Coordinates of C-alpha atoms in Angstrom, one line a residue:
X1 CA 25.4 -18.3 -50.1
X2 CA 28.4 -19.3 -47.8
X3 CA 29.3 -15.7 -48.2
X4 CA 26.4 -14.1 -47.6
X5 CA 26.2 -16.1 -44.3
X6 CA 29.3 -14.7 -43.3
X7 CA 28.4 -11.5 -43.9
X8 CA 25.4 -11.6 -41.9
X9 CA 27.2 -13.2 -39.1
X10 CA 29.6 -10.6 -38.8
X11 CA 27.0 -7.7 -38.6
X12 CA 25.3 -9.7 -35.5
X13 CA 28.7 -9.6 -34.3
X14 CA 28.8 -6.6 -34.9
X15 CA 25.7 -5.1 -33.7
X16 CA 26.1 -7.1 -30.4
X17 CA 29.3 -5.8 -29.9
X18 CA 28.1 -2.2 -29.9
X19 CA 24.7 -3.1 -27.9
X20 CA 27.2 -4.5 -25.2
X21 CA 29.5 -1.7 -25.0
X22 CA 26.8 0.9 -25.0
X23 CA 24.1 -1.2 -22.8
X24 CA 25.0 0.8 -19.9
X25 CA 24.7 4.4 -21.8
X26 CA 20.8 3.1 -22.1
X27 CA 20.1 3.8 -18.6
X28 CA 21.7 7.6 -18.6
X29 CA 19.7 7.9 -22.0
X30 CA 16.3 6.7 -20.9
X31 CA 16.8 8.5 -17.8
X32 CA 17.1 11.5 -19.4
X33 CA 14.8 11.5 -21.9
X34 CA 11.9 10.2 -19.2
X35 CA 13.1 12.9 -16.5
X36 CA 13.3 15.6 -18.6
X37 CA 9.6 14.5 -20.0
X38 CA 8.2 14.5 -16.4
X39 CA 9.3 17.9 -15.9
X40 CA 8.5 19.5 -18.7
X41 CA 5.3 18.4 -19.0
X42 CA 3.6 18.4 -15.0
X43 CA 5.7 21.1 -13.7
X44 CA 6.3 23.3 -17.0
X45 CA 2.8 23.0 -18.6
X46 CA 4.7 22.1 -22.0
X47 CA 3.0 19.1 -24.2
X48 CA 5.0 16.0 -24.0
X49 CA 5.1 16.3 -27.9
X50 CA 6.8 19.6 -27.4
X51 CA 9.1 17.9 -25.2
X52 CA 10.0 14.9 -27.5
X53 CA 10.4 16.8 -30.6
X54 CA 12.4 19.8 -29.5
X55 CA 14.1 18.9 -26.1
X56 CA 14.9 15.2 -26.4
X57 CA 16.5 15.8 -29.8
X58 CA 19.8 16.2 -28.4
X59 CA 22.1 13.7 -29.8
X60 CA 22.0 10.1 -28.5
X61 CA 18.8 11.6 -26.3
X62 CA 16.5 11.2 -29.5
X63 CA 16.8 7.9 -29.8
X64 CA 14.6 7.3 -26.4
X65 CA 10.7 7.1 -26.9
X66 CA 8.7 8.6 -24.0
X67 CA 5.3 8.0 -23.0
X68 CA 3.2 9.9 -20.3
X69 CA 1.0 8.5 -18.0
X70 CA -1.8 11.6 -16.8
X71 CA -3.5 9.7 -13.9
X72 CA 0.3 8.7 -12.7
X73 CA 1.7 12.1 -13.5
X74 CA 4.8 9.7 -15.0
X75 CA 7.2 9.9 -17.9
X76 CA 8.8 6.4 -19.1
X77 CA 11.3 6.0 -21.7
X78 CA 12.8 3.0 -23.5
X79 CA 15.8 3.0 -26.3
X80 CA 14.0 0.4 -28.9
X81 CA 12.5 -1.4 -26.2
X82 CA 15.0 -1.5 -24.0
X83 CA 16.1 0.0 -20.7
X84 CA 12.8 1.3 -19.3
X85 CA 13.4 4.1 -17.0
X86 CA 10.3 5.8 -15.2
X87 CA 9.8 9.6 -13.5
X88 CA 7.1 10.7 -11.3
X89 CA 6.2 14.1 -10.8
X90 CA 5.8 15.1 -6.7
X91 CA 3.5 18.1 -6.1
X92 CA 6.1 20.8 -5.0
X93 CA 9.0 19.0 -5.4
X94 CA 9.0 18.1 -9.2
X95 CA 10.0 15.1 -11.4
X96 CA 12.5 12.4 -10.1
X97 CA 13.6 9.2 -11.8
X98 CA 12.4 6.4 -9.7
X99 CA 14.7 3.0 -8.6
X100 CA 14.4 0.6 -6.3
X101 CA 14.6 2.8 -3.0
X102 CA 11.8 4.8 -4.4
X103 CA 8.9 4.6 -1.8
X104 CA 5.5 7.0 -2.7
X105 CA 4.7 7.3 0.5
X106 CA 8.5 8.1 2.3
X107 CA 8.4 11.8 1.3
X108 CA 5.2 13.4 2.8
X109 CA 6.5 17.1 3.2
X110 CA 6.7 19.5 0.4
X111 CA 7.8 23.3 0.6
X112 CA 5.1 25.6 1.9
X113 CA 5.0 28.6 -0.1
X114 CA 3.8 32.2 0.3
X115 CA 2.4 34.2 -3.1
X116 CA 1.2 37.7 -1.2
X117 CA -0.8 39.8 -3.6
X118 CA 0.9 43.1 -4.4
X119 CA 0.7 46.3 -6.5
X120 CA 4.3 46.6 -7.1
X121 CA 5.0 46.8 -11.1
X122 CA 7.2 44.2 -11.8
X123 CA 10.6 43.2 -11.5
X124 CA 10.2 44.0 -7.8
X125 CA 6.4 43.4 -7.6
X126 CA 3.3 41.1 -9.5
X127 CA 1.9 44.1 -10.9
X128 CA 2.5 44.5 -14.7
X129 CA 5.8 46.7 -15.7
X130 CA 5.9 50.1 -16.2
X131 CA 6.1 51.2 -19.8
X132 CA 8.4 53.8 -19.3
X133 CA 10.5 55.3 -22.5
X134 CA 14.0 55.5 -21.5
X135 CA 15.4 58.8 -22.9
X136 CA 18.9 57.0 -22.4
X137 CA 18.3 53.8 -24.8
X138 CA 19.1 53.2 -27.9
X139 CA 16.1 51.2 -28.5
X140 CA 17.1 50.7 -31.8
X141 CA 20.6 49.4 -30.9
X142 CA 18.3 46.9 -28.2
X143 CA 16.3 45.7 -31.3
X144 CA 19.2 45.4 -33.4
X145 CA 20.6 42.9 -30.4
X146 CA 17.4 41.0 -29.9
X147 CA 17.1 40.0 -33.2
X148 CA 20.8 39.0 -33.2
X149 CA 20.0 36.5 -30.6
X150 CA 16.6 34.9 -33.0
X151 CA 18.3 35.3 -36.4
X152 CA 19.4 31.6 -37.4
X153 CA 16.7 29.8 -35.2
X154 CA 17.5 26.1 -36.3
X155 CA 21.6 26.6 -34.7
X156 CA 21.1 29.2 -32.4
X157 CA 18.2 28.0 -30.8
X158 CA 17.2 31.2 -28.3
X159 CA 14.1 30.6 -26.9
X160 CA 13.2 33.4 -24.5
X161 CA 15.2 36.7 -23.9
X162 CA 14.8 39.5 -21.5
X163 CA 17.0 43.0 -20.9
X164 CA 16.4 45.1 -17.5
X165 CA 18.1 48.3 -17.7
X166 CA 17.9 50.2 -14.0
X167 CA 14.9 47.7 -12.7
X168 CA 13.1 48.3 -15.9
X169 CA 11.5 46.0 -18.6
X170 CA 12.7 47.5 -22.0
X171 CA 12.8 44.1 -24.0
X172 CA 11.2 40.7 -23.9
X173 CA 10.4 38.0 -26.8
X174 CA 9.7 34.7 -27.1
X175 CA 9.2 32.4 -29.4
X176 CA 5.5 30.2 -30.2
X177 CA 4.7 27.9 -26.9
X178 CA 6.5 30.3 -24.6
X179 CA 5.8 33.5 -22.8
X180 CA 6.3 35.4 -19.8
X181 CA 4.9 32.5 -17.5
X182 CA 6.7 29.5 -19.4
X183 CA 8.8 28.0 -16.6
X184 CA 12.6 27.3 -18.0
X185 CA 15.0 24.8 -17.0
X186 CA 17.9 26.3 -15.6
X187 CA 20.3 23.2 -15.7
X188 CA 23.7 25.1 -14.2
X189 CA 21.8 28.4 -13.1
X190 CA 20.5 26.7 -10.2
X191 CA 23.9 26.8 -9.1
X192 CA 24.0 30.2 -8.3
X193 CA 20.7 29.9 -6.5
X194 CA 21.8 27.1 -3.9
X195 CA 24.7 28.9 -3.3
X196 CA 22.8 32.4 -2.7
X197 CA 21.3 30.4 0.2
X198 CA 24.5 30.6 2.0
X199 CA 25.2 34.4 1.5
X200 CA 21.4 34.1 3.3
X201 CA 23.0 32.3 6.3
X202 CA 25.9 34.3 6.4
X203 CA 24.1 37.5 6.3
X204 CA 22.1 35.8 9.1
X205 CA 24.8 35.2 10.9
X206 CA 24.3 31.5 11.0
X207 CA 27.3 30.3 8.9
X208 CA 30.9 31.6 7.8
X209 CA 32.6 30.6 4.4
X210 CA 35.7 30.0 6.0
X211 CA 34.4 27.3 8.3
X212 CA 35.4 23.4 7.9
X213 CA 33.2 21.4 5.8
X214 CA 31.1 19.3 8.4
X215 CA 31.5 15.9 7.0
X216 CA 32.5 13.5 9.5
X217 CA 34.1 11.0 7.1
X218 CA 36.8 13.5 6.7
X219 CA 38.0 14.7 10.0
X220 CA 40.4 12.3 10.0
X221 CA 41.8 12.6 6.3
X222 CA 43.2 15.4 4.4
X223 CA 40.1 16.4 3.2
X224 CA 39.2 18.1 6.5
X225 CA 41.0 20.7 5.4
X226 CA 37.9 21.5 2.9
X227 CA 35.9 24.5 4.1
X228 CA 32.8 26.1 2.5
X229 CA 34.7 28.9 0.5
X230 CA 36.6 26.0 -1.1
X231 CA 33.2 24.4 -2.3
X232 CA 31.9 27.3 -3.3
X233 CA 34.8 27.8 -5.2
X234 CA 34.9 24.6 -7.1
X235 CA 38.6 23.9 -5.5
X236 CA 38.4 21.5 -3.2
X237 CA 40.6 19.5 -4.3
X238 CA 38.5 16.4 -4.7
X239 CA 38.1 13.7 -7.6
X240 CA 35.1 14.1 -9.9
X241 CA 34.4 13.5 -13.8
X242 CA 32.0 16.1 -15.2
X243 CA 31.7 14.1 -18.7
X244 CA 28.0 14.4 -19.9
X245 CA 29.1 12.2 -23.4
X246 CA 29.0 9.0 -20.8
X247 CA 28.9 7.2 -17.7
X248 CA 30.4 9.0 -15.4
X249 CA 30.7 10.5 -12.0
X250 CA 28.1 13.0 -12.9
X251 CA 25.6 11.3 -15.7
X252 CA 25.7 8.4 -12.4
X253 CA 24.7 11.3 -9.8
X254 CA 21.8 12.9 -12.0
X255 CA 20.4 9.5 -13.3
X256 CA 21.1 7.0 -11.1
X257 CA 21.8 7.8 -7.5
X258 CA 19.1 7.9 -4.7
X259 CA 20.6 10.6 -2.7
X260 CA 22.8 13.4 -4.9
X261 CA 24.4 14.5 -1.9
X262 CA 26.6 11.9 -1.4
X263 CA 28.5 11.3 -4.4
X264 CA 31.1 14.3 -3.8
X265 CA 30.8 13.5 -0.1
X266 CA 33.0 9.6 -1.0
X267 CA 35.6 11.3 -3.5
X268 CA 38.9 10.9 -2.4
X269 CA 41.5 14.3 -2.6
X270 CA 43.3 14.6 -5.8
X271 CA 44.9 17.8 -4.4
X272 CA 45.3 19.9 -1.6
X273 CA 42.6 23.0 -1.4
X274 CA 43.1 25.2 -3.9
X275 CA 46.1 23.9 -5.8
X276 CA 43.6 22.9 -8.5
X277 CA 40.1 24.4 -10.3
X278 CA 37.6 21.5 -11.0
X279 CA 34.0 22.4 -11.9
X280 CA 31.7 19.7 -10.0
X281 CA 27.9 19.1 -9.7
X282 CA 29.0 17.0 -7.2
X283 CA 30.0 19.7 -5.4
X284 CA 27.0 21.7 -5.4
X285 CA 25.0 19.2 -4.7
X286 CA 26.9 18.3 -1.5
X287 CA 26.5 21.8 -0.5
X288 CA 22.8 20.8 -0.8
X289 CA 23.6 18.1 1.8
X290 CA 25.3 20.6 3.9
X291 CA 22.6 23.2 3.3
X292 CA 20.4 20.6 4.8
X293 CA 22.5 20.1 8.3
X294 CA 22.0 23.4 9.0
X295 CA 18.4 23.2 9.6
X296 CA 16.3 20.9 12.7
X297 CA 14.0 19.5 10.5
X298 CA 13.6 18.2 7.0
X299 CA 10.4 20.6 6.6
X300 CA 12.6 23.7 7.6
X301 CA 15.1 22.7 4.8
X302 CA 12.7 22.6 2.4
X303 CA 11.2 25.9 3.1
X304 CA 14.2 27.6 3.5
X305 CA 15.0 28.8 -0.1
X306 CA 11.6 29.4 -0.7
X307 CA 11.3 31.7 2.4
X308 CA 14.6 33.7 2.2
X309 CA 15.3 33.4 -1.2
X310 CA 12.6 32.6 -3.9
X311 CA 9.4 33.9 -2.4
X312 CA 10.4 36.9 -0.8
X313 CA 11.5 37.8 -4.5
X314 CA 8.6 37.3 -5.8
X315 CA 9.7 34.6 -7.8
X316 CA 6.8 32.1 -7.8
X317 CA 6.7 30.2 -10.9
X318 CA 10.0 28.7 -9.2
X319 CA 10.5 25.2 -8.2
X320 CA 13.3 23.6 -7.3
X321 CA 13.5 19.6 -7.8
X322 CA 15.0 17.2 -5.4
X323 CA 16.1 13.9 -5.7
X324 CA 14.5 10.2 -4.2
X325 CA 15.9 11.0 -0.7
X326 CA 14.4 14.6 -0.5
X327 CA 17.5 16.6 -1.3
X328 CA 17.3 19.5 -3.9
X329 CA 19.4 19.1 -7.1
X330 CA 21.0 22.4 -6.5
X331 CA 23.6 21.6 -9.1
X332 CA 21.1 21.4 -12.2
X333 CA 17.0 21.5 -11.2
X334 CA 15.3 24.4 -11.0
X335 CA 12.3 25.9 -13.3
X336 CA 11.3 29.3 -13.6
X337 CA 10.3 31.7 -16.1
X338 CA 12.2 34.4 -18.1
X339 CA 10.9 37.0 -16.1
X340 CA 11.8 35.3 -12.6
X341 CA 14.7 34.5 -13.8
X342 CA 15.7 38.4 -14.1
X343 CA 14.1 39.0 -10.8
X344 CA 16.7 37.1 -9.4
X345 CA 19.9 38.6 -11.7
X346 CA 18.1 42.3 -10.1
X347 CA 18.8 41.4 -6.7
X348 CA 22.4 40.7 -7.3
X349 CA 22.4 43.6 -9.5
X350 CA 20.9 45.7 -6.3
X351 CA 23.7 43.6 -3.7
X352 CA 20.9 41.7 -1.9
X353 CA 18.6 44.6 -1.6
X354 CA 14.8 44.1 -2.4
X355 CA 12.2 46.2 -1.6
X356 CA 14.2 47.9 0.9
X357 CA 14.8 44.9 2.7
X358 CA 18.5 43.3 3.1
X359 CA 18.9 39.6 1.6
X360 CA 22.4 38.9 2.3
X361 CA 25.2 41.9 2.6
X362 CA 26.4 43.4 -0.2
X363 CA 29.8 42.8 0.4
X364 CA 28.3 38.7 -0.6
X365 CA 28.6 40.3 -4.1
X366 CA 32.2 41.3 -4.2
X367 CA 33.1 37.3 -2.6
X368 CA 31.1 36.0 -5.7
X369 CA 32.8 37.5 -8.2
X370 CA 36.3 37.6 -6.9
X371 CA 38.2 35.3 -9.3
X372 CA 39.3 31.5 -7.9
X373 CA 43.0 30.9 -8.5
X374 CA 43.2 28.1 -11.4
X375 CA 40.0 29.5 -12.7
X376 CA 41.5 31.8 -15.7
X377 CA 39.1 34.8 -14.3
X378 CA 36.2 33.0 -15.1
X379 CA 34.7 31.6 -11.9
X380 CA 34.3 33.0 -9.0
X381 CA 31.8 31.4 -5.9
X382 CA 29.1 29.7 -8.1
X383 CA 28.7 32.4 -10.8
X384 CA 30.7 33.0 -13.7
X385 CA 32.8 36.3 -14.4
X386 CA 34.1 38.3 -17.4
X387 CA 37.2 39.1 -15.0
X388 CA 39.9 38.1 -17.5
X389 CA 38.0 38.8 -20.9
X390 CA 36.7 36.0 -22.3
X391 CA 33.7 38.0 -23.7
X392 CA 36.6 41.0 -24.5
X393 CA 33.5 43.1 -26.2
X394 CA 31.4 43.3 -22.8
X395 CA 32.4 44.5 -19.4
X396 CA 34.8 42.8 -17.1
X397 CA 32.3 43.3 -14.5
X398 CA 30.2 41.3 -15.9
X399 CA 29.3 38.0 -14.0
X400 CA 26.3 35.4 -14.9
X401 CA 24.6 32.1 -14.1
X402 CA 24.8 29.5 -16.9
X403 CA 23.3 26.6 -17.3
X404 CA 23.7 23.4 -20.3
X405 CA 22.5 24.5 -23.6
X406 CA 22.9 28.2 -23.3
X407 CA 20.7 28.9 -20.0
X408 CA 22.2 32.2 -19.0
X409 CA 21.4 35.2 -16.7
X410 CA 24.2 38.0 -17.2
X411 CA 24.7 41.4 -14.7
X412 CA 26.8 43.9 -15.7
X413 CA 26.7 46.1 -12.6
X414 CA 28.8 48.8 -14.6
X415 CA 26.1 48.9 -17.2
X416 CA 22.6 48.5 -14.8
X417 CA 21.8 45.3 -16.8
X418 CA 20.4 41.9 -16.3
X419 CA 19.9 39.7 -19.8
X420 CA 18.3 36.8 -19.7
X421 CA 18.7 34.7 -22.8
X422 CA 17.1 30.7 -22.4
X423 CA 17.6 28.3 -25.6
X424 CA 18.7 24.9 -26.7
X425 CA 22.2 25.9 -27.9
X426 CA 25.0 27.7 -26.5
X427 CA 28.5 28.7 -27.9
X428 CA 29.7 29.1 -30.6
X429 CA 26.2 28.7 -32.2
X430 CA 24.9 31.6 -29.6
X431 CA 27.4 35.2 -29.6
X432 CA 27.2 35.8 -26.4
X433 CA 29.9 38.8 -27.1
X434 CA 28.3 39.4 -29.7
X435 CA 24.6 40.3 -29.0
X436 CA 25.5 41.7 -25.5
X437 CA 28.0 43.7 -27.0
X438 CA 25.2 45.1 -29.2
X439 CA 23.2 45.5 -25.9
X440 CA 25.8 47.7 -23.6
X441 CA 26.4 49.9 -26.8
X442 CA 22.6 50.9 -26.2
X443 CA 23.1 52.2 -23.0
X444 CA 25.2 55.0 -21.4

C-alpha cells in the first residue's frame, strides 16, 4: 500500500510538473484552435466539424475542443477545460482572437468593396473559362501530374489544385467539401500580397524601396539604417524567433498581441542591414504598420488593397484579416479560393498587367525575384525563387508564394504557368519537384 502511495504521488508530481511547464503553450494552442475555427467556419463557409476534424488535427492543436456560437458568430476553445480562448468573426475583416483591449464597438469601418459584373471568361474576368484544347499540351502528362499530387491522400494531403497555361484553365480538382468557390487559407502567401501593395505605391509613384523605414523609435539607433528594400527582403537585421513548436516571438504576435504591427517595430539589431537572412512575420506585419502610414485615414487603408490590388483583379472571394487594433495580418491571414488564388499568380505572370491596365511596372517583377544575399537563391522580396535549384527538376525561373502546410502558388514565367496546389501537408510528404516537373514536361 505504502508503495502504491508512492507511486501515485509521483505521477501527480509528475503530471503537475508537465501542466506547469506547458501551461503557457495552452494559450498559443486554444488560440489557435478557436481562431482557426472562427475563420473557417463565418468567413470560409466550412462546418465547424470539418474544421475540428481535419484542420485542428495538427499535433498538439488536436488536443483543443472548440465550440461555435451562431448568434455570436464566435469560436472558443479550451485544452481539457482549461485556457479558454474566444474569436469573433467582424463582417469584412474576418476572425480575431479577442483579449482584454478587445472593444466591439472600437472598429466601426470595414473595407468597401467593388464586385462589377463582367463578361470576361475567367482568369481575367467572372465569366466561366474557355474550354479551349490546347494543341501544345500533353494533357496526358497534366493528368499524369494531377494525380501525383492526390495519390497518398492521408500524407500528402492536397486539397485543391489548379494549372493555367497562357491565361488558360486546363486543370482543376478538388477534393469532397471544396470547389472552385471554397475560400483557402493562405497562411505565408499573404505575404506576397501585402508586399504587392508596395510595387502599387511605387508604380504610383508614392513610395521608393530604397527609402528609410519611418519608425521614429529608430532614428536615433542603428536601426535607422533599415529601409523598405531591407524589409522586404527579410534582412534587416533585426532579432525575431519564427519557432511555431512554442512560445515565441511569432506564436506571441499571432495569438496574443493586440496590434501585430508592433512586435518587429521593438526588436533590437542583431546585425547591420544585410549582413544576415532572417525570415520574419514580424517583419511583414510591420510593413502592414507602415502600409498603414502611408494613407490619411484608417478607412483609406483598409480599402486600399482591395481597390488596387484584390478587386481590380477580380479576386472577390478574398478577404484579408486584421488584428484587434485594425491592422491586416499581412504576414499569415488571407482567404481566397483556388481559382483567385491563380488570378493573382497571372498578374505576376503578365508583370502587373491586367486587362490592359498597368498594376505596378513590370520591372517590380525582376526586384522580386532578384536573390537576397544570405538567402541561398531562394528568397527574393516576399516571394520565393528556384534561383539556385532547390527544385533542380523545374525552372530556375520559377518563383512562388508559400504559405504553412503546403499553401503554394508557383510561376514559371519561362513555361507560361501558374499552379496552384492548397493542402494540409507540405514537404517531403508533397513533391513539389516532383509533380511540377511532371507539369513543365507537358508544355513546350
Amino acid at each position: 500500500m505504502k508503495l502504491l502511495k508512492r507511486v501515485l504521488l509521483l505521477l501527480v508530481v509528475i503530471i503537475g510538473v508537465v501542466v506547469y511547464l506547458n501551461y503557457p503553450k495552452l494559450n498559443i494552442i486554444s488560440g489557435y484552435a478557436a481562431k482557426n475555427v472562427a475563420s473557417g467556419v463565418f468567413l470560409a463557409h466550412r462546418s465547424a466539424a470539418s474544421m475540428n476534424q481535419y484542420d485542428n488535427s495538427a499535433p498538439l492543436i488536436e488536443i483543443a475542443s472548440t465550440e461555435i456560437n451562431e448568434s455570436e458568430q464566435s469560436a472558443s476553445s479550451t485544452v481539457y477545460g482549461m485556457m479558454e480562448r474566444t474569436a469573433v468573426y467582424r463582417d469584412g475583416l474576418g476572425a480575431v482572437l479577442i483579449n482584454d483591449d478587445y472593444d466591439p464597438k472600437a472598429l466601426t469601418i470595414k473595407p468597401q468593396r467593388n464586385q462589377p459584373v463582367d463578361t470576361i471568361p475567367y482568369p481575367y474576368g467572372q465569366a466561366a473559362p474557355l474550354d479551349t484544347v490546347l494543341a501544345d499540351v500533353d494533357m496526358d502528362q497534366i493528368n499524369k501530374a494531377i494525380a501525383m499530387a492526390f495519390a497518398e491522400p492521408e500524407t500528402q494531403k492536397t486539397r485543391t489544385f489548379l494549372i493555367l497555361y497562357k491565361g488558360h484553365l486546363i486543370a482543376e480538382k478538388y477534393i469532397d467539401g471544396f470547389d472552385k468557390d471554397t475560400p483557402i487559407l493562405g497562411w505565408s502567401m499573404t505575404k506576397s500580397v501585402l508586399a504587392t501593395c508596395y510595387g502599387i505605391l511605387e508604380h504610383q509613384g508614392k513610395l521608393e524601396m530604397d527609402w528609410p523605414a519611418p519608425i521614429p523609435e529608430w532614428k536615433d539607433d542603428e536601426r535607422k539604417n533599415i529601409t523598405l528594400d531591407h524589409l522586404l527582403r527579410m534582412q534587416s537585421g533585426l532579432a525575431w524567433d519564427e519557432d511555431y513548436t512554442g512560445i515565441s516571438d511569432v506564436t506571441r504576435m499571432l495569438f496574443l498581441d493586440s496590434d501585430m504591427t508592433q512586435a518587429q517595430r521593438d526588436k533590437k539589431a542583431i546585425a547591420k542591414p544585410t549582413e544576415i537572412w532572417n525570415y520574419s512575420s514580424g517583419t511583414t506585419n510591420l510593413l502592414s504598420g507602415i502600409l498603414k502610414q502611408q494613407f490619411r485615414s484608417h478607412q483609406e487603408y483598409l480599402d486600399f488593397p482591395y481597390s488596387a490590388l484584390i478587386d481590380k483583379i477580380g479576386m472577390y472571394s478574398m478577404v484579408m484579416e486584421a488584428d484587434i487594433a485594425g491592422n491586416y495580418v499581412g504576414s499569415s491571414y488571407a482567404w481566397a479560393s483556388t481559382r483567385d488564388w491563380a488570378r493573382f499568380g497571372q498578374l505576376h505572370l503578365d508583370k502587373g498587367n491586367w486587362n490592359g491596365k498597368q498594376l505596378f511596372d513590370a520591372s517590380w517583377i525582376d526586384y522580386i525575384t532578384t536573390p537576397t544575399v544570405n538567402s541561398n537563391g531562394t528568397y527574393g522580396a516576399h516571394f520565393w525563387l528556384n534561383a539556385e535549384g532547390k527544385y533542380p527538376d523545374v525552372p530556375r525561373d520559377m518563383f512562388s508564394c508559400n504559405g504553412f502546410e503546403g499553401q503554394h502558388v508557383f510561376m514559371i514565367p519561362s513555361k507560361d504557368l501558374v499552379v496552384v496546389r492548397t493542402g494540409l501537408a507540405e514537404e517531403p510528404y508533397f513533391d513539389v519537384n516532383g509533380v511540377l516537373s511532371n507539369i513543365v514536361k507537358a508544355v513546350p
